[in-house]
XYZ file of C-alpha atoms in Angstrom:
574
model
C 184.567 -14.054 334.065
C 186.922 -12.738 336.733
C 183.845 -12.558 339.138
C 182.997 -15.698 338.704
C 186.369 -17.922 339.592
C 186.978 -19.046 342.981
C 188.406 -16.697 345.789
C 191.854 -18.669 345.121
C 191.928 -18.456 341.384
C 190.922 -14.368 341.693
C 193.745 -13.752 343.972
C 196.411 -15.908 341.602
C 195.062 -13.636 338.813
C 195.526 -10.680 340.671
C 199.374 -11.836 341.369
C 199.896 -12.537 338.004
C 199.316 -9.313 336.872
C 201.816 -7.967 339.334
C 204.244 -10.125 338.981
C 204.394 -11.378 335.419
C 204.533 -9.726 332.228
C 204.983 -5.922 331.737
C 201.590 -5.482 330.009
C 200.057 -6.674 333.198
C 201.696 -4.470 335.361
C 199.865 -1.681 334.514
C 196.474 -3.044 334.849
C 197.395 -4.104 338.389
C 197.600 -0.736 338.910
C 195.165 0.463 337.294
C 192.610 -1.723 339.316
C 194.277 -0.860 342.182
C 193.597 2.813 341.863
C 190.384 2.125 341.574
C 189.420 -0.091 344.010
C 191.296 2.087 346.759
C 189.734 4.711 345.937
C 186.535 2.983 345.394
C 186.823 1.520 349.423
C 189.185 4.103 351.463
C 186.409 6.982 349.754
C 183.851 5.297 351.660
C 183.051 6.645 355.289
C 181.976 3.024 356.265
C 186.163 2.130 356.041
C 187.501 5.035 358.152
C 187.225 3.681 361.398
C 189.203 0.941 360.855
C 192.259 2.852 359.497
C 191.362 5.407 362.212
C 190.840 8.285 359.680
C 188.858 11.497 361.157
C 187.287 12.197 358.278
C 186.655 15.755 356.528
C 186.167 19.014 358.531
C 183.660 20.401 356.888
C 179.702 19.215 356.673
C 178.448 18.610 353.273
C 177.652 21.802 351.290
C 173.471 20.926 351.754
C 174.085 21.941 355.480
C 176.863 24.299 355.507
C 175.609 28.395 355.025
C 177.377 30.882 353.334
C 180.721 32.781 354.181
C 181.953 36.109 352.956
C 184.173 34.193 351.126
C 181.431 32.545 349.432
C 179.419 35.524 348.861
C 182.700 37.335 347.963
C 182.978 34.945 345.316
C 179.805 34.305 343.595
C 179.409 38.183 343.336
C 182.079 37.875 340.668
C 181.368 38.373 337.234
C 182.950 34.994 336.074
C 180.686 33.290 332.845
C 180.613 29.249 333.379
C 178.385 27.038 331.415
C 175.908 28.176 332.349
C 176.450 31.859 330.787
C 178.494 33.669 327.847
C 178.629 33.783 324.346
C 176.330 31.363 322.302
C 177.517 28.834 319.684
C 178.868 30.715 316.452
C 178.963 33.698 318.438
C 182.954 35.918 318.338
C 183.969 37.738 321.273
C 186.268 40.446 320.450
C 189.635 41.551 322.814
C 192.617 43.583 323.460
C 194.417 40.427 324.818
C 193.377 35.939 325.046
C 194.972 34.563 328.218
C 194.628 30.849 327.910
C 194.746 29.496 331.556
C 194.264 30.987 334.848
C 196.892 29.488 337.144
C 200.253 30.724 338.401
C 200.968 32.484 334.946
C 197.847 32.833 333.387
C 196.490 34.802 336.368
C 199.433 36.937 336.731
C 199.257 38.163 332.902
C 195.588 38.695 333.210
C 196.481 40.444 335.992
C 199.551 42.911 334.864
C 197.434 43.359 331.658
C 194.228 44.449 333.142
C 195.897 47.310 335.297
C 197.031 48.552 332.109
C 193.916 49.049 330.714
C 193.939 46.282 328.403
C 190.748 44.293 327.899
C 191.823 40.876 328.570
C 189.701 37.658 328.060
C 190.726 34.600 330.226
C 189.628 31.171 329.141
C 190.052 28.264 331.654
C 189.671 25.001 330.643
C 188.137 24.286 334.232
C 185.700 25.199 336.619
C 184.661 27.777 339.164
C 184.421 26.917 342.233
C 183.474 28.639 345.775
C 185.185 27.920 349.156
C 181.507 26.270 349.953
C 182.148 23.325 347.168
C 185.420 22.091 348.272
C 184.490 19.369 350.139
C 187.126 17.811 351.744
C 186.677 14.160 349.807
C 189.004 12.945 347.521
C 186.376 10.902 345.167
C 184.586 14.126 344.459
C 187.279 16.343 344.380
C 190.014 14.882 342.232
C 187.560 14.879 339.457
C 187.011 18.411 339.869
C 190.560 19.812 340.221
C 192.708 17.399 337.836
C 193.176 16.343 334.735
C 191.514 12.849 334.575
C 190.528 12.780 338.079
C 194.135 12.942 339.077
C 194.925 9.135 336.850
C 197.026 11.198 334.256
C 200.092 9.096 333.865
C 203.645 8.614 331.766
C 203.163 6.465 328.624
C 205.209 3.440 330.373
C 202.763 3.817 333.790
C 205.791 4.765 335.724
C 204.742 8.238 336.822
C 201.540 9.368 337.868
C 201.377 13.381 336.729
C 199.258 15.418 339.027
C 198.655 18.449 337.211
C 195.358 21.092 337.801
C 192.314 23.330 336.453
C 189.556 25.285 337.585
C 189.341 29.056 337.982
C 192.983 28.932 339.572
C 194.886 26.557 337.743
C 196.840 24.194 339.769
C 197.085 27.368 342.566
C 193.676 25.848 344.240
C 195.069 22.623 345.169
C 199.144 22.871 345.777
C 199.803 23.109 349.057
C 201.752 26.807 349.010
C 205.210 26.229 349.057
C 207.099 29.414 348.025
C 210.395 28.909 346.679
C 212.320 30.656 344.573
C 214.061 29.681 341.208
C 217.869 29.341 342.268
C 220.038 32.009 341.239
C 222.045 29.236 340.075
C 219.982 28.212 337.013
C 219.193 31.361 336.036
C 223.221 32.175 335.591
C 223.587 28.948 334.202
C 221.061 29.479 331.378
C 222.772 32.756 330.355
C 219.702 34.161 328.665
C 219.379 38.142 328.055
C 216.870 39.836 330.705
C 217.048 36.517 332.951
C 219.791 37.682 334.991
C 219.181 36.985 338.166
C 219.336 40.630 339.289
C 216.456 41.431 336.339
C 214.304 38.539 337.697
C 213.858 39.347 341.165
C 211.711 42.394 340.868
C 208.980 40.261 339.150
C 210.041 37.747 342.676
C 209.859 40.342 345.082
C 206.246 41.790 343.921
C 204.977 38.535 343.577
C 205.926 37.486 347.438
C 204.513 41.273 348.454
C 200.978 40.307 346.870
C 200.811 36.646 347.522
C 201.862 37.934 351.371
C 205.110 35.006 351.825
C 206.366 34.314 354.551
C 207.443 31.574 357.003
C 205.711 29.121 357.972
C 204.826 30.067 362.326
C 206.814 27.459 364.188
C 203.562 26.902 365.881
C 201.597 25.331 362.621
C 204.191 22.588 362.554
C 202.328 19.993 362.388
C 203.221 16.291 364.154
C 204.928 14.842 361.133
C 206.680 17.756 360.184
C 208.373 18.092 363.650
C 209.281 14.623 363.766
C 211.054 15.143 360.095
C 213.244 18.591 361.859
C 213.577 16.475 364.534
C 215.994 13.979 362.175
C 217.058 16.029 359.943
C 218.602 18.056 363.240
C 219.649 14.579 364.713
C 221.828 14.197 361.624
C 223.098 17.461 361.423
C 221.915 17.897 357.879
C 220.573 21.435 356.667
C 216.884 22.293 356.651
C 214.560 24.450 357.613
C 211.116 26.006 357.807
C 209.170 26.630 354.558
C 207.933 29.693 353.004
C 203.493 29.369 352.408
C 201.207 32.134 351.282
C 198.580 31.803 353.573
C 196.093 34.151 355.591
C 193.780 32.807 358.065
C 194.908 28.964 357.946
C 193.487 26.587 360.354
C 195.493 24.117 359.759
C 193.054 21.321 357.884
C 195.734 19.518 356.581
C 193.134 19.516 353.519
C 195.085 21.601 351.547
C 195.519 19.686 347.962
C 191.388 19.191 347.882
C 190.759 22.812 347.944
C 190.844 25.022 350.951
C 187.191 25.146 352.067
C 188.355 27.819 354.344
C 189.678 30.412 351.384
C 192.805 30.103 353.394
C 195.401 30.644 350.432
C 195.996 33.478 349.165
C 196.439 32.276 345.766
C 195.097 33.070 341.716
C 191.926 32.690 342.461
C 191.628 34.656 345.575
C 194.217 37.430 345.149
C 195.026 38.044 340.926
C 191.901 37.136 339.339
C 189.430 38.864 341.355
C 191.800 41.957 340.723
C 191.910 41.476 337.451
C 188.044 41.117 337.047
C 187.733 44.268 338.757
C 190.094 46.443 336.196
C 187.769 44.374 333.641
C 189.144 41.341 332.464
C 186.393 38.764 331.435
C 186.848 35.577 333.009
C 185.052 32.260 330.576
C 185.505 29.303 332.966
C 184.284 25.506 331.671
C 185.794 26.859 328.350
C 188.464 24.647 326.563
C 190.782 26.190 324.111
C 190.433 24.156 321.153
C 192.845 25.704 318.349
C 194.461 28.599 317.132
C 194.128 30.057 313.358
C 197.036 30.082 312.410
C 198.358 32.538 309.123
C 200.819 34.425 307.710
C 203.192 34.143 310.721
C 200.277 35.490 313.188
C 197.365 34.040 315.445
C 194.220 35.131 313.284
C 191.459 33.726 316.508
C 191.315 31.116 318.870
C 188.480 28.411 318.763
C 186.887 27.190 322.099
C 184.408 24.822 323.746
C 181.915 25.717 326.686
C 180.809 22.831 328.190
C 179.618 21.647 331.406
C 182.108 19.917 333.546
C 181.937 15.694 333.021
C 181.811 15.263 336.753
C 178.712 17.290 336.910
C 177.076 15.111 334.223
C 178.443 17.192 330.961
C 175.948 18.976 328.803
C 175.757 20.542 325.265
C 178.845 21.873 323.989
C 178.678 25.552 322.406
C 181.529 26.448 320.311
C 182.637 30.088 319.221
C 185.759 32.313 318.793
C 187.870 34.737 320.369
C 189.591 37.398 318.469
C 192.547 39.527 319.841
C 195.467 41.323 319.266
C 197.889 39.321 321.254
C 197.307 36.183 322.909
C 199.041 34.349 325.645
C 199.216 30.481 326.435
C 199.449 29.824 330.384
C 197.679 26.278 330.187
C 200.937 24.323 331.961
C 203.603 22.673 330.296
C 201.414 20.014 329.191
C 197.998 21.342 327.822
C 200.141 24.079 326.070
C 202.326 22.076 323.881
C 199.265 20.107 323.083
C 197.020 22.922 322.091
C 200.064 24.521 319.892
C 200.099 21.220 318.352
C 196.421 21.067 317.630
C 196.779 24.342 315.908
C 199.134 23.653 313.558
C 202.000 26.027 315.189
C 204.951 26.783 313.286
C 207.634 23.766 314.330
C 210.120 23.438 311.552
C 212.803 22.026 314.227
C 210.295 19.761 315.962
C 211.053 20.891 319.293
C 207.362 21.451 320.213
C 206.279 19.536 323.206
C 210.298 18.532 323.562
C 212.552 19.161 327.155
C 209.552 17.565 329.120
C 210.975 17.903 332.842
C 208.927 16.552 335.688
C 210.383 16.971 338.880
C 209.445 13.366 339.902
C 208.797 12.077 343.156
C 208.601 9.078 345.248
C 208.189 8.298 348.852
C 208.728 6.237 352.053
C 206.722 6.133 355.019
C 207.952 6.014 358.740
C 205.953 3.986 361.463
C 206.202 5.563 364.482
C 204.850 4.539 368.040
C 202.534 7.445 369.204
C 200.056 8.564 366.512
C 200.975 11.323 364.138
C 197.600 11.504 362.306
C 199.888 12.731 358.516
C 196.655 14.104 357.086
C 196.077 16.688 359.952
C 197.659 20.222 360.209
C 199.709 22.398 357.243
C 201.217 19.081 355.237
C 204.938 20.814 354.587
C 206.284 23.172 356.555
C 209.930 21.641 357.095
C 212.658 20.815 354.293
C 215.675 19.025 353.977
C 218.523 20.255 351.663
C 221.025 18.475 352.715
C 221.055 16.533 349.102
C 220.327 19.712 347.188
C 223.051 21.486 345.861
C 222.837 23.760 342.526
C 226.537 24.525 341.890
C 227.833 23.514 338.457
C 228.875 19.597 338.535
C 227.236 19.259 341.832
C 225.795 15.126 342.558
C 223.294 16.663 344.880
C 219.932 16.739 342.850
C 217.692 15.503 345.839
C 215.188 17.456 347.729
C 213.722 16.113 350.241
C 209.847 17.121 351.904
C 207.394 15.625 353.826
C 203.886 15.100 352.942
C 200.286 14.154 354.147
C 197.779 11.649 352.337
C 194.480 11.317 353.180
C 193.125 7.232 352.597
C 192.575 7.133 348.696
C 196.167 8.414 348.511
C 197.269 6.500 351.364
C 195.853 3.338 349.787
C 197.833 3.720 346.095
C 200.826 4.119 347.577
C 201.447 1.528 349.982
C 202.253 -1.483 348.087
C 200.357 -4.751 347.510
C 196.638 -5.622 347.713
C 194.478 -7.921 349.327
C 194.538 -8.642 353.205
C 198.289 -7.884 353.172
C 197.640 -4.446 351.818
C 194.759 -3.958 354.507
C 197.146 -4.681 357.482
C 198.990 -1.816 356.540
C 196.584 0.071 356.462
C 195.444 -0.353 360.147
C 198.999 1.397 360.916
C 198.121 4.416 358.890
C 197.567 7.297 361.926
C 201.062 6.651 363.019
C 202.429 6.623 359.240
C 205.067 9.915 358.430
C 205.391 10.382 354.556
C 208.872 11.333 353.728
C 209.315 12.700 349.620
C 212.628 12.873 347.816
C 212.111 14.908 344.470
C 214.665 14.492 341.924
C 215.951 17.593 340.029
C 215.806 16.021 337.036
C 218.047 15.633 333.925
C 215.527 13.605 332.130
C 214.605 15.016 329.191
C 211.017 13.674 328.101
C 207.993 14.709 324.981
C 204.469 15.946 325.458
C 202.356 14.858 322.404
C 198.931 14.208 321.429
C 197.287 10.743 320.293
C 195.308 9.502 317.349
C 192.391 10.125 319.568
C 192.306 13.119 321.154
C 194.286 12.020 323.817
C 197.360 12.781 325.790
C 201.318 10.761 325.804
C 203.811 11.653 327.734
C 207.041 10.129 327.035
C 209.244 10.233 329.622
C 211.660 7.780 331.210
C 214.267 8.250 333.684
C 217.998 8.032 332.249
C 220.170 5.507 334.773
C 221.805 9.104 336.699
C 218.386 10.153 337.548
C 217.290 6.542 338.707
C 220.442 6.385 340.854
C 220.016 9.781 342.190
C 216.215 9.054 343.105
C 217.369 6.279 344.820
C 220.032 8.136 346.775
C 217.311 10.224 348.085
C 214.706 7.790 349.198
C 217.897 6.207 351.893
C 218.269 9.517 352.999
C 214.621 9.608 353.450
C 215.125 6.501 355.556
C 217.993 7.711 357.690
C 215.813 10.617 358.632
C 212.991 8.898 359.657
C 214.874 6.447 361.498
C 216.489 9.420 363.408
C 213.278 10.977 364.404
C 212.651 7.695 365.709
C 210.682 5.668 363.639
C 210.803 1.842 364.554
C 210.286 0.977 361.111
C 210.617 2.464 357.425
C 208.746 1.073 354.723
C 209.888 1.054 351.527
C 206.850 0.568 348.488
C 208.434 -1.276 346.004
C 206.805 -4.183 344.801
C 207.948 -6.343 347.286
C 207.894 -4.017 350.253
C 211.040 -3.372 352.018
C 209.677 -3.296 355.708
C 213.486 -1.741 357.346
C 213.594 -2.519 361.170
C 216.961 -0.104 361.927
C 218.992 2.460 360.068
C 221.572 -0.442 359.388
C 219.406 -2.141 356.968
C 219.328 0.760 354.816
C 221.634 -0.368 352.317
C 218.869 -3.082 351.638
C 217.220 -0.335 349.749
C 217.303 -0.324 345.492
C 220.750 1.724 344.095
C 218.977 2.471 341.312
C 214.544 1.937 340.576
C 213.489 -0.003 337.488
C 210.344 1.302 335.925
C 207.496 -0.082 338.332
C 209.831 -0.887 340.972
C 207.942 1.993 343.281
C 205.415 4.393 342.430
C 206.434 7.848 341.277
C 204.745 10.917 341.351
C 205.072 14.323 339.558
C 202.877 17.343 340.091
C 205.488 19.775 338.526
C 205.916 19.182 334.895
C 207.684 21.720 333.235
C 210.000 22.784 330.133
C 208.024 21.366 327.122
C 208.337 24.877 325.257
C 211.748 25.924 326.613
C 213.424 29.709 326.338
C 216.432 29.865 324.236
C 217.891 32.017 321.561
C 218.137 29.353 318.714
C 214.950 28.061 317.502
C 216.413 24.734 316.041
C 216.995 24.072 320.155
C 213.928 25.926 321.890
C 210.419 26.897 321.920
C 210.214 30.645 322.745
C 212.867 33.212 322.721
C 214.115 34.757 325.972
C 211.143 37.128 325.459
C 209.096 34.231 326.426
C 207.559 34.709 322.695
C 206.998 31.713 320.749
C 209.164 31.048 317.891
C 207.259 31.652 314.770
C 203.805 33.657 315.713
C 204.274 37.296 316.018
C 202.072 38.055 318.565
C 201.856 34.812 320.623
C 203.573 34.528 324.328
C 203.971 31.729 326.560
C 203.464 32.480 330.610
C 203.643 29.029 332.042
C 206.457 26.683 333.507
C 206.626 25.545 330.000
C 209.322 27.937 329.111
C 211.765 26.905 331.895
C 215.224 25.499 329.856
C 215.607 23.047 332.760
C 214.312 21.447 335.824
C 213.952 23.980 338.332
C 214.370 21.424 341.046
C 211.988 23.049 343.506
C 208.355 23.727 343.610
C 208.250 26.300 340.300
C 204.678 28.528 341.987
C 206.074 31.489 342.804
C 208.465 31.102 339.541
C 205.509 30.628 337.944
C 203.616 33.663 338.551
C 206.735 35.679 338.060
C 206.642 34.453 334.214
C 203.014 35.306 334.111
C 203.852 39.051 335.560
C 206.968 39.332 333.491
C 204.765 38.810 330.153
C 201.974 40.806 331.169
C 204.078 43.872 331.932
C 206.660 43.563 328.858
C 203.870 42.604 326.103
């Protein structure tokens, strides 16, 4: 047994696996995940990385807020409550999902009068249960605990539920599609003078604006402070916020109710015009017949992380019915069901919006995890006109240890030295807007693939973006840049950059994508989309997609506020 060979032997396992053969690449990483977030989880650890620790005390000794009360006085059913098992529920309107899109169709629907039943896969939470740790909250707000990854390892895919969607732990950056794609995919009523209204009353409700100058956290001044050293463009973000205090805690959950998001601005809305929110509830399959959605089968469960429980299974009923469950459940419950694909484009167009990052060691402290994590972009390397190279954008971040921990590279006491440097560590993101073109399907078992692997432009283009990453942390003043590929590239000046990879390799550095999208693209010709430019899917006469599915490319910046516009475009045209 592993546990039982000699420190020596144990650590030229270990290497093996990192080192050798592809199939042990992956469980390198695998364990690695684990045990970091195993150790960096644990209090006992902190002080030696210098980590402050959460903000909040555990919920046994924190009271109530009007934001809690505010909450639990909603009518939402959990597991706890709702139909019984056999039981049909009967609607105007299904919304599955109750993110971005879901929420906003819910929303638009409900003011209408419609009776509208919302079925979210997970749970409801209050501002009190969003405790600031990243062992008990990744379970909570991800898709397998946040360990969802590409079928070759290369990309972990960071994708949410909960009463909320994936709007309860982004961190609120509010950009719009470019004009530019929506002229370039020439689709009727996608113009982009008939898109903004469905923009501009998003922004008014969601309250989007800049980012104060005073919020700008340590890290994110040091990043305008390079980006202005070299003269690139940039600026300050857009966030939907209300009564921030700056955390930094932001992709756990705001414990504070800070964001003005789904959960805290559409769905309570919608609740009150008398939409019926099921939380805990997993849509299981359509009935599908004669060219129509006949019901929708679902599963009320409690959650696994609070111990699971008996399942109850019963049936919705409706009219119309919209899927908002994110480009990667929704594909997989249309396949499920049995959806008309006689082009076998379902689940095709996979876009991802991948990610990777460098970190820049400064001298003073910055303390990444503290304070709003973005606030200040670089577009220098972004660039939408037709035939345009520049497919980079580049953000900062935060990471709080668990994160930290899986994305520095190596393990062992090597890995743990870096460590000990990470309060003066500044994240620095480049995001590809990718070309790749990748597959959402289900398994044999119930489970999820997602095949997707970087042509060579998009590896070359990443690659461009992670030395610009470098030259901007190097003109902030960083004395170093690290670099996590597998052998770490530790970069003492700006005239090393060129050291860094032209082009990455799958498992050359860890990539990260928390905005799939594009699996059920718009487009007038079934044999090359998924839904029509009414955002209807191809086949079923009274089923709608309001997700970031239905995007016919990339969108190349964060797709929220996109997002909700689908969701509030299909709600008010249905």
């Amino acid at each position: 047994r592993f546990s039982g060979l000699p420190f020596e032997d144990r650590r030229k396992c270990i290497e093996g696996w990192r080192t050798g053969a592809l199939w042990g690449r992956p469980v390198f990483g695998a364990l690695k995940e684990l045990s970091t977030l195993a150790w960096y989880t644990q209090p006992v650890s902190w002080s030696a990385i210098g980590y402050t620790g959460p903000l909040v005390p555990p919920t046994a000794q924190r009271g109530w807020t009007d934001a809690d009360h505010r909450y639990a006085s909603l009518p939402i059913h959990t597991h706890k409550s709702g139909p019984g098992d056999g039981s049909t529920v009967k609607a105007k309107a299904v919304v599955i999902g109750s993110g971005a899109g879901g929420a906003a169709a819910a929303y638009a629907l409900a003011r209408r009068g419609m009776e509208v039943a919302v079925v979210e896969a997970g749970s409801f939470h209050l501002p009190r249960e969003l405790s600031q740790r990243e062992e008990e909250m990744y379970p909570r707000l991800f898709y397998d605990a946040g360990g969802r990854r590409t079928a070759n390892r290369a990309i972990r895919v960071l994708h949410g539920h909960g009463v909320g969607g994936s709007t309860l732990h982004n961190i609120n950056l509010c950009k719009r599609v470019p004009d530019a794609l929506l002229e370039e995919w020439k689709l009727p009523g996608w113009s982009p003078h008939e898109f903004k209204p469905y923009l501009d009353e998003i922004e008014r409700l969601l309250e989007v604006r800049p980012v104060d100058l005073a919020m700008v956290n340590t890290a994110n001044a040091l990043i305008r402070k390079g980006v202005g050293a070299l003269g690139w463009k940039g600026g300050i973000l857009h966030h939907n916020r209300r009564g921030c205090v700056g955390s930094g805690f932001c992709e756990l959950g705001c414990s504070f109710d800070a964001k003005l998001n789904a959960a805290r601005v559409l769905i309570p809305d919608a609740v009150a015009k008398g939409a019926t929110v099921y939380a805990d509830t997993r849509a299981l399959r359509f009935d599908v017949a004669g060219g129509r959605v006949q019901g929708l089968t679902v599963r009320t469960q409690a959650p696994a992380w609070s111990g699971g429980g008996p399942a109850r299974e019963w049936r919705l009923e409706a009219d119309l019915y919209i899927c908002a469950g994110g480009a990667v459940e929704t594909p997989l419950l249309l396949e499920r069901s049995g959806a008309p694909d006689p082009h076998g484009r379902l689940g095709r167009g996979l876009r991802l919006h991948p990610g990777a990052a460098v970190a820049g060691l400064f001298d003073q402290n910055v303390r990444c995890w503290q304070g709003i994590p973005q606030s200040w972009e670089c577009t220098e390397w972004l660039s939408f006109e037709p035939g345009s190279s520049k497919r980079t954008w580049i953000v900062g971040g935060s990471a709080h240890p668990a994160g930290a921990a899986s994305f520095l590279p190596g393990y062992g006491a090597a890995h743990a030295e870096l460590m000990t440097h990470y309060p003066r560590l500044v994240p620095l993101s480049a995001m590809l807007h990718d070309r790749t073109q990748g597959r959402v399907g289900g398994t044999a078992g119930g489970g999820v693939e997602l095949d997707y692997v970087l042509d060579e432009g998009d590896r070359a283009e990443l690659a461009r973006g992670l030395q610009a990453c470098a030259r901007i942390l190097f003109a902030a003043g960083a004395r170093e840049v690290w670099v996590p590929t597998r052998e770490v590239l530790r970069l003492k000046s700006v005239a090393e950059v060129d050291r860094m990879p032209q082009r990455l390799a799958d498992g050359d550095i860890d990539l990260v994508a928390v905005h799939p999208m594009g699996s059920v693209p718009m487009g007038t010709d079934p044999r090359t989309s998924g839904c029509g430019p009414d955002q209807k899917f191809h086949g079923l006469e009274n089923l709608w997609i309001a997700d970031a599915s239905v995007y016919p490319t990339s969108l190349g910046v964060p797709p929220q506020i996109s997002t909700y516009s689908v969701g509030l475009r299909v709600g008010r045209q249905v």
